[in-house]
PDB file of C-alpha atoms in Angstrom:
ATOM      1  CA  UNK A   1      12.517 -13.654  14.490  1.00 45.00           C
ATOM      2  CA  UNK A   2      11.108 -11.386  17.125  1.00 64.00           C
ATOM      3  CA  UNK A   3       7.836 -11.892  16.901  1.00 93.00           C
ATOM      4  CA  UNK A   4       5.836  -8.763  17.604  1.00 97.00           C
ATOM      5  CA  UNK A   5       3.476 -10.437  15.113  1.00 98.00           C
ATOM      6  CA  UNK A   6       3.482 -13.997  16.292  1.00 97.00           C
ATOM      7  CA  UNK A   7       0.017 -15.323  16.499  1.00 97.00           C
ATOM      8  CA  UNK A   8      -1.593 -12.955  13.970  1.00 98.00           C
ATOM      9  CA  UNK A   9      -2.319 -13.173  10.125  1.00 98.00           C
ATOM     10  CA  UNK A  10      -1.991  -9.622   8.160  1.00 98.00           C
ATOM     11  CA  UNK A  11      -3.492  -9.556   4.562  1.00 99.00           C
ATOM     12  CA  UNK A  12      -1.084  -7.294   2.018  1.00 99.00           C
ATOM     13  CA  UNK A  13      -2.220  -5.686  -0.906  1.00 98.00           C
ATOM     14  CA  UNK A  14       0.200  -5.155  -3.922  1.00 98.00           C
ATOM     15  CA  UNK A  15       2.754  -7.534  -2.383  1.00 98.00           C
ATOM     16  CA  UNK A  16       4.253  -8.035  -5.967  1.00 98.00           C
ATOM     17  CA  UNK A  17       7.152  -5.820  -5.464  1.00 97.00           C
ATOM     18  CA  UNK A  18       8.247  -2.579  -4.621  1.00 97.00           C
ATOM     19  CA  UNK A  19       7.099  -1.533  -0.966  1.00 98.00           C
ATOM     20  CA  UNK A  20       4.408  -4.759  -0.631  1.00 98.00           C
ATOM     21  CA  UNK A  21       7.071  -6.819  -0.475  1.00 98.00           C
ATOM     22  CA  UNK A  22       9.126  -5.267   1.843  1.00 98.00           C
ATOM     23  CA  UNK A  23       6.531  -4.979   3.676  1.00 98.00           C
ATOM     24  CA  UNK A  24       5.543  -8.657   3.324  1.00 98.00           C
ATOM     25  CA  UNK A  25       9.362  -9.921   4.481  1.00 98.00           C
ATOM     26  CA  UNK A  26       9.321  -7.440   7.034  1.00 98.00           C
ATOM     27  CA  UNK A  27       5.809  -8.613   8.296  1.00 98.00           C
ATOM     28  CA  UNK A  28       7.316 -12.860   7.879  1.00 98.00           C
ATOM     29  CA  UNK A  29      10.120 -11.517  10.145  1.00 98.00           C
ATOM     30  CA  UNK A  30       8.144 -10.710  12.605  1.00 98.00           C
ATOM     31  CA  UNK A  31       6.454 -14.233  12.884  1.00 98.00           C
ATOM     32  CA  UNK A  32       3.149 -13.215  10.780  1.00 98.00           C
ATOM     33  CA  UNK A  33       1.179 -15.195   8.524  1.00 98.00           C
ATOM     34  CA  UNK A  34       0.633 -13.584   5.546  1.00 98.00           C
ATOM     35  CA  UNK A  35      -2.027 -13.953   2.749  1.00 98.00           C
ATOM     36  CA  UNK A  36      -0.125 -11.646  -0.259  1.00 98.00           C
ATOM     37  CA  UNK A  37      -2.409 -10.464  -2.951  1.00 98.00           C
ATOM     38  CA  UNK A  38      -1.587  -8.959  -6.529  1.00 98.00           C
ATOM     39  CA  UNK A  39      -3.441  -8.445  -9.577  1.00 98.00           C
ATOM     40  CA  UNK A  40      -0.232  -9.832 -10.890  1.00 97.00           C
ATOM     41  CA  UNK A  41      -1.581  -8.613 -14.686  1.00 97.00           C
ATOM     42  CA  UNK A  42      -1.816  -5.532 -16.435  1.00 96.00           C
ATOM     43  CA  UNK A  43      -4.251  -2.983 -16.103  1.00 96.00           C
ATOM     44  CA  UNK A  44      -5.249  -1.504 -19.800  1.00 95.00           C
ATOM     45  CA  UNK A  45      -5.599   2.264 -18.795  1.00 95.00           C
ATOM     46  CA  UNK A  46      -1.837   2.405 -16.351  1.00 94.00           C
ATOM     47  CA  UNK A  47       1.182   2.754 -18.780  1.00 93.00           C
ATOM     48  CA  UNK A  48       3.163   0.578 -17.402  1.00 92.00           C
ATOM     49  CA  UNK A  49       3.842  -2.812 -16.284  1.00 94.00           C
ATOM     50  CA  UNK A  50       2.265  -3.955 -13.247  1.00 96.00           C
ATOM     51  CA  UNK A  51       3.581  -6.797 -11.115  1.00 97.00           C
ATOM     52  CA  UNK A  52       4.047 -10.754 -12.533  1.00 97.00           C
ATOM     53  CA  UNK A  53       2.355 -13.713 -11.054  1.00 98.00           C
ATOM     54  CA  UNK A  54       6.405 -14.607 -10.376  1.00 98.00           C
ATOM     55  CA  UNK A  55       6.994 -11.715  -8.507  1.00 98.00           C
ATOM     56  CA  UNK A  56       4.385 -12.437  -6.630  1.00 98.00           C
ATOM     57  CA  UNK A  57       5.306 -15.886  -5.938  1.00 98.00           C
ATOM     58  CA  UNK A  58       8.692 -15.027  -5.127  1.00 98.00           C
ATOM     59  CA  UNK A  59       7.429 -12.738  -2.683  1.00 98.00           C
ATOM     60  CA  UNK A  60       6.048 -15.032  -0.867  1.00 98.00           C
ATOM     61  CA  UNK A  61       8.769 -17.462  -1.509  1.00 98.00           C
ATOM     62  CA  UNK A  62      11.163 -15.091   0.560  1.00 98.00           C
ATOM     63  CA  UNK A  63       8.247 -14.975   3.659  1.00 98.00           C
ATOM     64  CA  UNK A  64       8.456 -18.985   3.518  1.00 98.00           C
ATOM     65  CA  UNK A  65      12.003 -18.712   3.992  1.00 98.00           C
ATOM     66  CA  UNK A  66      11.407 -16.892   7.069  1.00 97.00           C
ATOM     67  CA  UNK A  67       9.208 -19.801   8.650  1.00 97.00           C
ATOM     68  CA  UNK A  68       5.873 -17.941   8.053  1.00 98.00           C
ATOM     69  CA  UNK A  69       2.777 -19.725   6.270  1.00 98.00           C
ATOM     70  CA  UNK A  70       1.978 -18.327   3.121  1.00 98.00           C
ATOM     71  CA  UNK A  71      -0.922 -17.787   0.917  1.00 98.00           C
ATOM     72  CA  UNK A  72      -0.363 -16.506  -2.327  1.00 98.00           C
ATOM     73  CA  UNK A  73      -3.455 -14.630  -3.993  1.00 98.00           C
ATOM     74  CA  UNK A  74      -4.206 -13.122  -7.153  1.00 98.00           C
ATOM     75  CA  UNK A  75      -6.998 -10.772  -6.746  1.00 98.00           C
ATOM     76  CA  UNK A  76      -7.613  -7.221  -8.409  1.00 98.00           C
ATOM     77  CA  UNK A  77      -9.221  -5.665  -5.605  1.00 98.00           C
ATOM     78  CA  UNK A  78     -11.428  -3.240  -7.940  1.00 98.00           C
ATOM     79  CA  UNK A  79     -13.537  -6.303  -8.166  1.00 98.00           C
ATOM     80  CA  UNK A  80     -15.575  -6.880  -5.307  1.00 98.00           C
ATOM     81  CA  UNK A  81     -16.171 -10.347  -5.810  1.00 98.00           C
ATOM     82  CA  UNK A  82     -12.055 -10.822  -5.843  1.00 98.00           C
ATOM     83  CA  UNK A  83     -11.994  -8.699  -2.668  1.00 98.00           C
ATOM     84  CA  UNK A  84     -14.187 -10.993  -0.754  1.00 98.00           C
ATOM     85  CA  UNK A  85     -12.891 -14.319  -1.857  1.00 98.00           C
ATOM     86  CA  UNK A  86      -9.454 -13.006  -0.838  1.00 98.00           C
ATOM     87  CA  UNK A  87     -11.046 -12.630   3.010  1.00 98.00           C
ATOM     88  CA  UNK A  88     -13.006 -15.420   2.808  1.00 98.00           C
ATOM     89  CA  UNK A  89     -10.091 -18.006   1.746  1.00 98.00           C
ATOM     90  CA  UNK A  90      -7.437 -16.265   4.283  1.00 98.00           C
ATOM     91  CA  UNK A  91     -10.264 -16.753   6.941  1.00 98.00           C
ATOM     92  CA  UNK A  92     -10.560 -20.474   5.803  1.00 98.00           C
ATOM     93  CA  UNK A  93      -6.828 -21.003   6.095  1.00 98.00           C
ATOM     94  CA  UNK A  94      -5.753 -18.794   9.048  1.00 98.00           C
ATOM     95  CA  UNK A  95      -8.953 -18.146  10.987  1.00 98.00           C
ATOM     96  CA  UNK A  96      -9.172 -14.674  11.243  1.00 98.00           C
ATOM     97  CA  UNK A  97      -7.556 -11.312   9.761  1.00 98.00           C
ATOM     98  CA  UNK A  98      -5.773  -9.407  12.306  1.00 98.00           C
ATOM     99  CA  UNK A  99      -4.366  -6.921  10.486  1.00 98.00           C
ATOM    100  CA  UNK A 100      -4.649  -5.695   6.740  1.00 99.00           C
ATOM    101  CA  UNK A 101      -2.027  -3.473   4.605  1.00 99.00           C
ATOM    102  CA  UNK A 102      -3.814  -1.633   2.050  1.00 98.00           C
ATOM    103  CA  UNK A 103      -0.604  -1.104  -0.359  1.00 98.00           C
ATOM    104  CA  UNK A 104      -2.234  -1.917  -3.783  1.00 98.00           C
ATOM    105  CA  UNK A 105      -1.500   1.706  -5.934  1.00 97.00           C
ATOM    106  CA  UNK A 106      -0.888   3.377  -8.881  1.00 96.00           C
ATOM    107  CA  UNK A 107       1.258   6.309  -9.929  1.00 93.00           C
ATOM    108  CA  UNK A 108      -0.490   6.652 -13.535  1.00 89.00           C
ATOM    109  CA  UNK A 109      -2.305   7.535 -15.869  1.00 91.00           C
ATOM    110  CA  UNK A 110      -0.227  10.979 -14.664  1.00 92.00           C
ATOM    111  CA  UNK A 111       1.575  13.692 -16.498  1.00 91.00           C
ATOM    112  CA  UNK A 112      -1.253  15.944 -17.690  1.00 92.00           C
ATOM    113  CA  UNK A 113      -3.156  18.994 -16.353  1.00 95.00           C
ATOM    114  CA  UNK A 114      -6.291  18.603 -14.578  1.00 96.00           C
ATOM    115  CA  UNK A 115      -8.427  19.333 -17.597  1.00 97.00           C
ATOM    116  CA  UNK A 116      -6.528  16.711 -19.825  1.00 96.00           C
ATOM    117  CA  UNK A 117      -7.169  13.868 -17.716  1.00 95.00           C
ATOM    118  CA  UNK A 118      -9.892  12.000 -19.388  1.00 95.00           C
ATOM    119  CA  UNK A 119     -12.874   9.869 -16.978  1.00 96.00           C
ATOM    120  CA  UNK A 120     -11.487   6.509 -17.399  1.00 96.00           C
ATOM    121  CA  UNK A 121      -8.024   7.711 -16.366  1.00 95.00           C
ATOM    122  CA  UNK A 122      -9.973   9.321 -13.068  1.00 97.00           C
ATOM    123  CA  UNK A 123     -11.550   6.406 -12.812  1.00 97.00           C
ATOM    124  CA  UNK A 124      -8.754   3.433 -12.407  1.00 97.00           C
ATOM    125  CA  UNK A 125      -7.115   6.064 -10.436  1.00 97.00           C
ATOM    126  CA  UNK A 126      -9.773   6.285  -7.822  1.00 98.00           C
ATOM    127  CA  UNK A 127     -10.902   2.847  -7.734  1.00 98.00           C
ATOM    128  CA  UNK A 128      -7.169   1.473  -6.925  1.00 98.00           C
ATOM    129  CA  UNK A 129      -6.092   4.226  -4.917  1.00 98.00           C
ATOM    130  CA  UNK A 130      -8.873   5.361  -2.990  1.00 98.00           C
ATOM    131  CA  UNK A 131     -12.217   2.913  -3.944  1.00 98.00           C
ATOM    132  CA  UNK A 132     -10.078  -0.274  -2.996  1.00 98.00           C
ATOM    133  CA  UNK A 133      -8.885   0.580   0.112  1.00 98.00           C
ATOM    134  CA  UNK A 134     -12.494   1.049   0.975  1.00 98.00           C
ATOM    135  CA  UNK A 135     -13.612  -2.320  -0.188  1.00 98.00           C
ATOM    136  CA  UNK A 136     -10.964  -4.587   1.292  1.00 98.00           C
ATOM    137  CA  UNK A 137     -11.924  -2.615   4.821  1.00 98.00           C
ATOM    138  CA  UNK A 138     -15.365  -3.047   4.233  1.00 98.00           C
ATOM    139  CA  UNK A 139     -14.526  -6.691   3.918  1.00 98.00           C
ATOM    140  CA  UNK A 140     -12.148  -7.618   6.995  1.00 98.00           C
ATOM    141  CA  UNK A 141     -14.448  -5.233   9.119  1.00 98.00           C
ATOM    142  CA  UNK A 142     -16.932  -6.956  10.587  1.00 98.00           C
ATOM    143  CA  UNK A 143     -14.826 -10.015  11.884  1.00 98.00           C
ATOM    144  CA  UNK A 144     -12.204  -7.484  13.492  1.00 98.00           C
ATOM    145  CA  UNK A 145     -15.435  -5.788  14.683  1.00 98.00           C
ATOM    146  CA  UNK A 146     -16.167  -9.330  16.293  1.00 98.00           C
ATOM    147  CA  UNK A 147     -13.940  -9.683  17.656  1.00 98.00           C
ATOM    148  CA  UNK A 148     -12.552  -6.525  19.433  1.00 98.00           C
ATOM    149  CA  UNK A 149      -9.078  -6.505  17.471  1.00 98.00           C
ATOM    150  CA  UNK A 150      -7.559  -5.092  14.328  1.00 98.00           C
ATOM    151  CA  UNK A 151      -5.228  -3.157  12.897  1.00 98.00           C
ATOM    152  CA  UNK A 152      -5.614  -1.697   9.255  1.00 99.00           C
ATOM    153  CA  UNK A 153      -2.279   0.086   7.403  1.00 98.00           C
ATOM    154  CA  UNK A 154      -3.563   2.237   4.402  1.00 98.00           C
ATOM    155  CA  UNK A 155      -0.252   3.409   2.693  1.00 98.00           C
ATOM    156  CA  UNK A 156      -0.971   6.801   1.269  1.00 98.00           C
ATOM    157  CA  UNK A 157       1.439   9.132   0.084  1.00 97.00           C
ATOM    158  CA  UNK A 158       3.136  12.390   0.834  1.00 96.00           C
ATOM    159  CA  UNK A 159       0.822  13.469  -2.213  1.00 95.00           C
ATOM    160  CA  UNK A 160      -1.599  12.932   0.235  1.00 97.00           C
ATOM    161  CA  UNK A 161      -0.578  16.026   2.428  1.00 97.00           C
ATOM    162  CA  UNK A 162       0.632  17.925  -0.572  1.00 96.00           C
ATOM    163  CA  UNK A 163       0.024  19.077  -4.170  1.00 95.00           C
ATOM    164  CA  UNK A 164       2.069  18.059  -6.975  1.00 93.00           C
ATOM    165  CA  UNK A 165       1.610  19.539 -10.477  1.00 93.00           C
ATOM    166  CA  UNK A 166       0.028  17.174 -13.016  1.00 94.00           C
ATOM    167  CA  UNK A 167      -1.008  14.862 -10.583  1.00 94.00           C
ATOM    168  CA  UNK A 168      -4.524  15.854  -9.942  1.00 96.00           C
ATOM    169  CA  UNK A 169      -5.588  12.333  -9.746  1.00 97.00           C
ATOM    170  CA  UNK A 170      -2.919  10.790  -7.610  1.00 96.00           C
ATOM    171  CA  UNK A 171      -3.024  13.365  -5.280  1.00 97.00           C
ATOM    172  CA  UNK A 172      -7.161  13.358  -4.434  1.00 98.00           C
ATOM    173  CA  UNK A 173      -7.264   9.869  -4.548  1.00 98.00           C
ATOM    174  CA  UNK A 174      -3.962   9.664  -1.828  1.00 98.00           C
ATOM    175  CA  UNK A 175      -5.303  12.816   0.241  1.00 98.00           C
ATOM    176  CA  UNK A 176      -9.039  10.903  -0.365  1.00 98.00           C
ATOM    177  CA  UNK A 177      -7.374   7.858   1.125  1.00 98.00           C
ATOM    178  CA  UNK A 178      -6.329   9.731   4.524  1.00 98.00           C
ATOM    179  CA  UNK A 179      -9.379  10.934   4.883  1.00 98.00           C
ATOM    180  CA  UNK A 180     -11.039   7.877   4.906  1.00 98.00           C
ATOM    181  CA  UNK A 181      -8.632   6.824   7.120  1.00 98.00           C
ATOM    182  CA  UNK A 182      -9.208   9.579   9.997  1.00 98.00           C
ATOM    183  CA  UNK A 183     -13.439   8.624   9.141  1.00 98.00           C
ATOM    184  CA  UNK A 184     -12.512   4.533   9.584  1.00 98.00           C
ATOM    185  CA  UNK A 185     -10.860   5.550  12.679  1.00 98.00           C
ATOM    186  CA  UNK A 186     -13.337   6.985  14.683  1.00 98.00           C
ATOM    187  CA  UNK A 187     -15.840   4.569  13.098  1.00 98.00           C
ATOM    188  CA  UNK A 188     -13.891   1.539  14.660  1.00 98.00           C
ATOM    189  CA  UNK A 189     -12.211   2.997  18.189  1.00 98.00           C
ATOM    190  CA  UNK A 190     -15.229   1.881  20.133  1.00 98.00           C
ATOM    191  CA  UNK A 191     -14.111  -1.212  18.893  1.00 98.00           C
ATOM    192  CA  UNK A 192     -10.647  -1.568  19.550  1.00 98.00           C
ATOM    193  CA  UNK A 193     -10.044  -1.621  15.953  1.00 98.00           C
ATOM    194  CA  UNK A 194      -7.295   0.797  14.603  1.00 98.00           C
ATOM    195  CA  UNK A 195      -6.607   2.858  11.442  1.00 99.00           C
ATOM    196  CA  UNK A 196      -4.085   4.868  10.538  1.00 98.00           C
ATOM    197  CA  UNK A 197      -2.362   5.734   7.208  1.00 98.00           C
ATOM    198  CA  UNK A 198       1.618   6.171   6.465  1.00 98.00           C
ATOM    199  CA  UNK A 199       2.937   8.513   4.266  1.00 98.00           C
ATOM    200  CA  UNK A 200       5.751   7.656   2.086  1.00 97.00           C
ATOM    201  CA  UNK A 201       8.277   9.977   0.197  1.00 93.00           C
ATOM    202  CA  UNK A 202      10.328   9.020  -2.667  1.00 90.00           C
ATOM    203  CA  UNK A 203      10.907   5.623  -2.080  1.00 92.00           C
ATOM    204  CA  UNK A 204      14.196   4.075  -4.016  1.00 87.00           C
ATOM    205  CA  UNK A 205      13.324   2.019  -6.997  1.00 88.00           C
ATOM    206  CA  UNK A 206      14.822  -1.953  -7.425  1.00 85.00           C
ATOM    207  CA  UNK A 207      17.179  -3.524  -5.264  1.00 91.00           C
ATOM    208  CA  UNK A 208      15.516  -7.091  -3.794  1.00 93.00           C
ATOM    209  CA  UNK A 209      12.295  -5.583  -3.828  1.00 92.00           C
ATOM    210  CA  UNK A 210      12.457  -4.959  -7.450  1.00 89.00           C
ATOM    211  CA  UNK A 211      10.134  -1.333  -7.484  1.00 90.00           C
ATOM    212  CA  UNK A 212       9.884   0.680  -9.933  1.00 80.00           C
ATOM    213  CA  UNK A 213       6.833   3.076  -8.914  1.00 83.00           C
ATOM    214  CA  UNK A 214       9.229   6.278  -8.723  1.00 86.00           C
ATOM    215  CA  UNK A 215      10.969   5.625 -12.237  1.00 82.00           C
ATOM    216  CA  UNK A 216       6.963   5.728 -13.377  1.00 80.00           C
ATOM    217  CA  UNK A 217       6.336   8.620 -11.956  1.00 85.00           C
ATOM    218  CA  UNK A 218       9.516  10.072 -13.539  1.00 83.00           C
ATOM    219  CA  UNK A 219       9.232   8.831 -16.876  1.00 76.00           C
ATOM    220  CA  UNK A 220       5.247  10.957 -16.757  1.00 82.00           C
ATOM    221  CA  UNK A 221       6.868  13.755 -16.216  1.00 81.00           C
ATOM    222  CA  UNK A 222       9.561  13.620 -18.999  1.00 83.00           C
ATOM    223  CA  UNK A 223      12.324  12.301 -16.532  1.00 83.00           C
ATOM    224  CA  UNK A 224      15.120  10.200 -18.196  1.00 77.00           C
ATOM    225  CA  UNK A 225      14.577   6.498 -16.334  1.00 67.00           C
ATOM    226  CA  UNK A 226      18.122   6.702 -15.891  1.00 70.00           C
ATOM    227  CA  UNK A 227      18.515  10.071 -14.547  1.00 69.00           C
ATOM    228  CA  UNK A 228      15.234   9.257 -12.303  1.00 74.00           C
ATOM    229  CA  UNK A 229      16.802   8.718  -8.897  1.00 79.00           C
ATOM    230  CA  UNK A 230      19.161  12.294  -9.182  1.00 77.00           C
ATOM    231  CA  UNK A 231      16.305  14.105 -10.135  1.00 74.00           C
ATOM    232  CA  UNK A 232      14.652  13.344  -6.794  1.00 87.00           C
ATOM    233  CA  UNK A 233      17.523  13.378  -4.384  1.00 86.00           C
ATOM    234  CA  UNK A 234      18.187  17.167  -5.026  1.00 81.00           C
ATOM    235  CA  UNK A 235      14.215  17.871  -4.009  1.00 85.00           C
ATOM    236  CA  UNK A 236      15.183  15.588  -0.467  1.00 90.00           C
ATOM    237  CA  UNK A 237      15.566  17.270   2.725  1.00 89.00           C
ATOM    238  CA  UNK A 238      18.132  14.769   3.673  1.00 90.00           C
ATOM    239  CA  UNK A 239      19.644  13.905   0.442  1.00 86.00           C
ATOM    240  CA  UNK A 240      18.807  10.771  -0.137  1.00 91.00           C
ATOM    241  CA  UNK A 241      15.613   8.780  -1.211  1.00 92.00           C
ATOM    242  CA  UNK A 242      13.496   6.919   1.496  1.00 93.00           C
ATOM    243  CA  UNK A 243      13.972   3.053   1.301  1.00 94.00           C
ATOM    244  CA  UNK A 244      11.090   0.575   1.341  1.00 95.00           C
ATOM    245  CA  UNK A 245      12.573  -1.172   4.612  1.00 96.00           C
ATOM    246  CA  UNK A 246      12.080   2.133   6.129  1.00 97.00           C
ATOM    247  CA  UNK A 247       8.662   2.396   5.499  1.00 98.00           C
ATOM    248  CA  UNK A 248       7.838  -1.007   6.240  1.00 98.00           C
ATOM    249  CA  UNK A 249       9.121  -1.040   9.320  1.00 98.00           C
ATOM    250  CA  UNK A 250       6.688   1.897  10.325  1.00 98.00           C
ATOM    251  CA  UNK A 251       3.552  -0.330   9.037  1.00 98.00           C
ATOM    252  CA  UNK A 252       5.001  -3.269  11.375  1.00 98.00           C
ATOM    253  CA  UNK A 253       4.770  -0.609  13.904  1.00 98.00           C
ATOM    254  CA  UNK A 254       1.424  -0.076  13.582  1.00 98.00           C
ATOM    255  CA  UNK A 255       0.404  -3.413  13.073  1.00 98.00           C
ATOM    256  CA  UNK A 256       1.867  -4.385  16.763  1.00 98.00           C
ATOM    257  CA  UNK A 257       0.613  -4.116  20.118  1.00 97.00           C
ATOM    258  CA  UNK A 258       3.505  -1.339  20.492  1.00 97.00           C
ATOM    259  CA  UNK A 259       1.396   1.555  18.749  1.00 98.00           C
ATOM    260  CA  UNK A 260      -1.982   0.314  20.796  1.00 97.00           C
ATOM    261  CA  UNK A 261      -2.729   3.974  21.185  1.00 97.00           C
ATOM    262  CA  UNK A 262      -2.374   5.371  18.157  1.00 98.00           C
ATOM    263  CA  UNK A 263      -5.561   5.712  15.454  1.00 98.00           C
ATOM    264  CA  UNK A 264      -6.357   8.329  12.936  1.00 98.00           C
ATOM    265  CA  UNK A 265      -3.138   9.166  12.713  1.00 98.00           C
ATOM    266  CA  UNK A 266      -0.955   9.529   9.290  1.00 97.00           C
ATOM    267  CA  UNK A 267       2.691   8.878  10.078  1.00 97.00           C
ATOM    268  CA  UNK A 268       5.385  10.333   7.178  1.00 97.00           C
ATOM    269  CA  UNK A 269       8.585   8.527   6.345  1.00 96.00           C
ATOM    270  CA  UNK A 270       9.529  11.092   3.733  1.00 94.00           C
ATOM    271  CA  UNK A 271      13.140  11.928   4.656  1.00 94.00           C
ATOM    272  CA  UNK A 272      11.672  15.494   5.938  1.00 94.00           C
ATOM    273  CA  UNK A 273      10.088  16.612   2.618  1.00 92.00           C
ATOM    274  CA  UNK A 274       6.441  17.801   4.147  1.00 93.00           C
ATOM    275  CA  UNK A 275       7.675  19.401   6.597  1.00 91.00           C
ATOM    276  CA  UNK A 276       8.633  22.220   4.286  1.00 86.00           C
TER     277      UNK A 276
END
C-alpha cells in the first residue's frame, strides 16, 4: 500500500462490478476507506442485468483484503432519500467524505433512432447518467464546502465528447454530465473543492471485475456477445480495448493531492479514439 489516499474516505457509485470495482480495489490500495454503493437490483426499463447484492459484497470483500474499512451500501441513487442516507451513514462511520466517484451508469435502453426512443427510456437514462451525479454532489457538497477539501470523479464517457448513432440518450446524458462537471467546477474552486470528469473508451468486459457494460452496448446494436470484443478492437486507435485498471488509476489520480491543480478538466483514457 502506498497510500496517496491514507487518511481519506471516497464514496463509489456502481461499485458492483465492471469499472466501480476496479476502481474500488484500486482506491483500498491506496489506503482509502471506502463506502461502495449499488442498486444491486434491476431496473425495469434497462434490458439487462444490473449488478447483485453479491457482487457488491464481494467488492468490498476484495477492499477488506487490502486492510481498508468497508461499508457496503445498497442505494439507487435516483432516489433522493437513498442518496442522502448513503452520506449521512458514511459520515456517521468515517466522519467526513473526502472524495466521491460518481460511476453509477447505464448503456441502455439504446439501439434506436432519436425519434424511437420513448420518455421513460429518456427518462432512466437521464436520471442515472446525468440527474444522479447531480444529486449525490448536491449531497457531499456542503461538508467538503466546510471544510475546504474535496475531490469529486464523475466518470463520463467518450460519448461524452462524441456522437454515436442510436445513442441519442447516452450520449446527452454523458456530454450533459461534463458539462455539469466544468459548471461544479467553477462553482467549488473558491473552495478548494475539485471536479473533473474522465472519459473512458471501450473498456474490456469480465475478467475479476466481472463487466459487462460493452457486451450491452453490443448486443443494442445487433453485435453477437461473442463477437463483441473484435468488433471494437478494429474501431481502436491502438488495437486493443482500454482496461478498467487503466481508468481507475486516472480517478485515483484525481482523487490525490498529486492532481491539486487540476479542475474542470475531462481527462480521456480511450486508447486514442477522440482524438480522431
Amino acid at each position: 500500500m502506498s497510500g496517496r489516499l491514507e487518511g481519506r474516505t471516497a464514496i463509489i457509485t456502481g461499485a458492483g462490478r465492471g469499472l466501480g470495482r476496479a476502481c474500488a480495489t484500486a482506491f483500498a490500495a491506496e489506503g482509502a476507506a471506502l463506502a461502495l454503493v449499488d442498486i444491486a437490483a434491476d431496473i425495469t426499463e434497462v434490458p439487462y442485468h444490473l449488478a447483485s447484492r453479491s457482487q457488491l459484497e464481494h467488492t468490498a470483500s476484495l477492499c477488506r483484503e487490502r486492510g481498508v474499512p468497508v461499508l457496503a451500501l445498497t442505494a439507487d441513487v435516483r432516489d433522493t432519500q437513498d442518496v442522502t442516507r448513503v452520506v449521512a451513514d458514511t459520515v456517521e462511520r468515517f466522519g467526513a467524505v473526502d472524495v466521491l466517484v460518481n460511476n453509477a451508469g447505464i448503456a441502455g435502453p439504446s439501439g434506436r433512432m432519436v425519434h424511437e426512443v420513448g420518455d421513460e427510456q429518456w427518462s432512466v437514462m437521464m436520471d442515472v447518467n446525468l440527474t444522479a451525479p447531480w444529486r449525490m454532489m448536491r449531497a457531499v457538497g456542503p461538508g467538503m464546502v466546510e471544510r475546504r477539501r474535496g475531490s469529486i470523479v464523475n466518470i463520463a464517457s467518450t460519448a461524452g465528447l462524441v456522437g454515436y448513432r442510436h445513442f441519442a440518450g447516452y450520449v446527452a446524458s454523458k456530454h450533459g454530465l461534463i458539462g455539469l462537471t466544468k459548471a461544479a467546477a467553477l462553482d467549488y474552486a473558491p473552495f478548494r473543492v475539485r471536479v473533473n470528469a474522465l472519459c473512458p473508451g471501450s473498456i474490456r468486459d469480465g475478467g475479476a471485475n466481472e463487466g459487462r457494460m460493452l457486451a450491452e452496448i453490443g448486443r443494442s446494436i445487433g453485435i453477437d456477445p461473442a463477437d463483441h470484443e473484435e468488433a471494437f478492437v478494429t474501431q481502436q486507435p491502438m488495437n486493443a480495448l482500454v482496461e478498467a485498471d487503466s481508468v481507475a488509476s486516472a480517478a485515483v489520480w484525481l482523487a490525490s493531492d498529486e492532481s491539486v491543480h487540476a479542475t474542470g478538466s475531462f481527462i480521456t483514457v480511450d486508447g486514442g479514439y477522440s482524438a480522431r
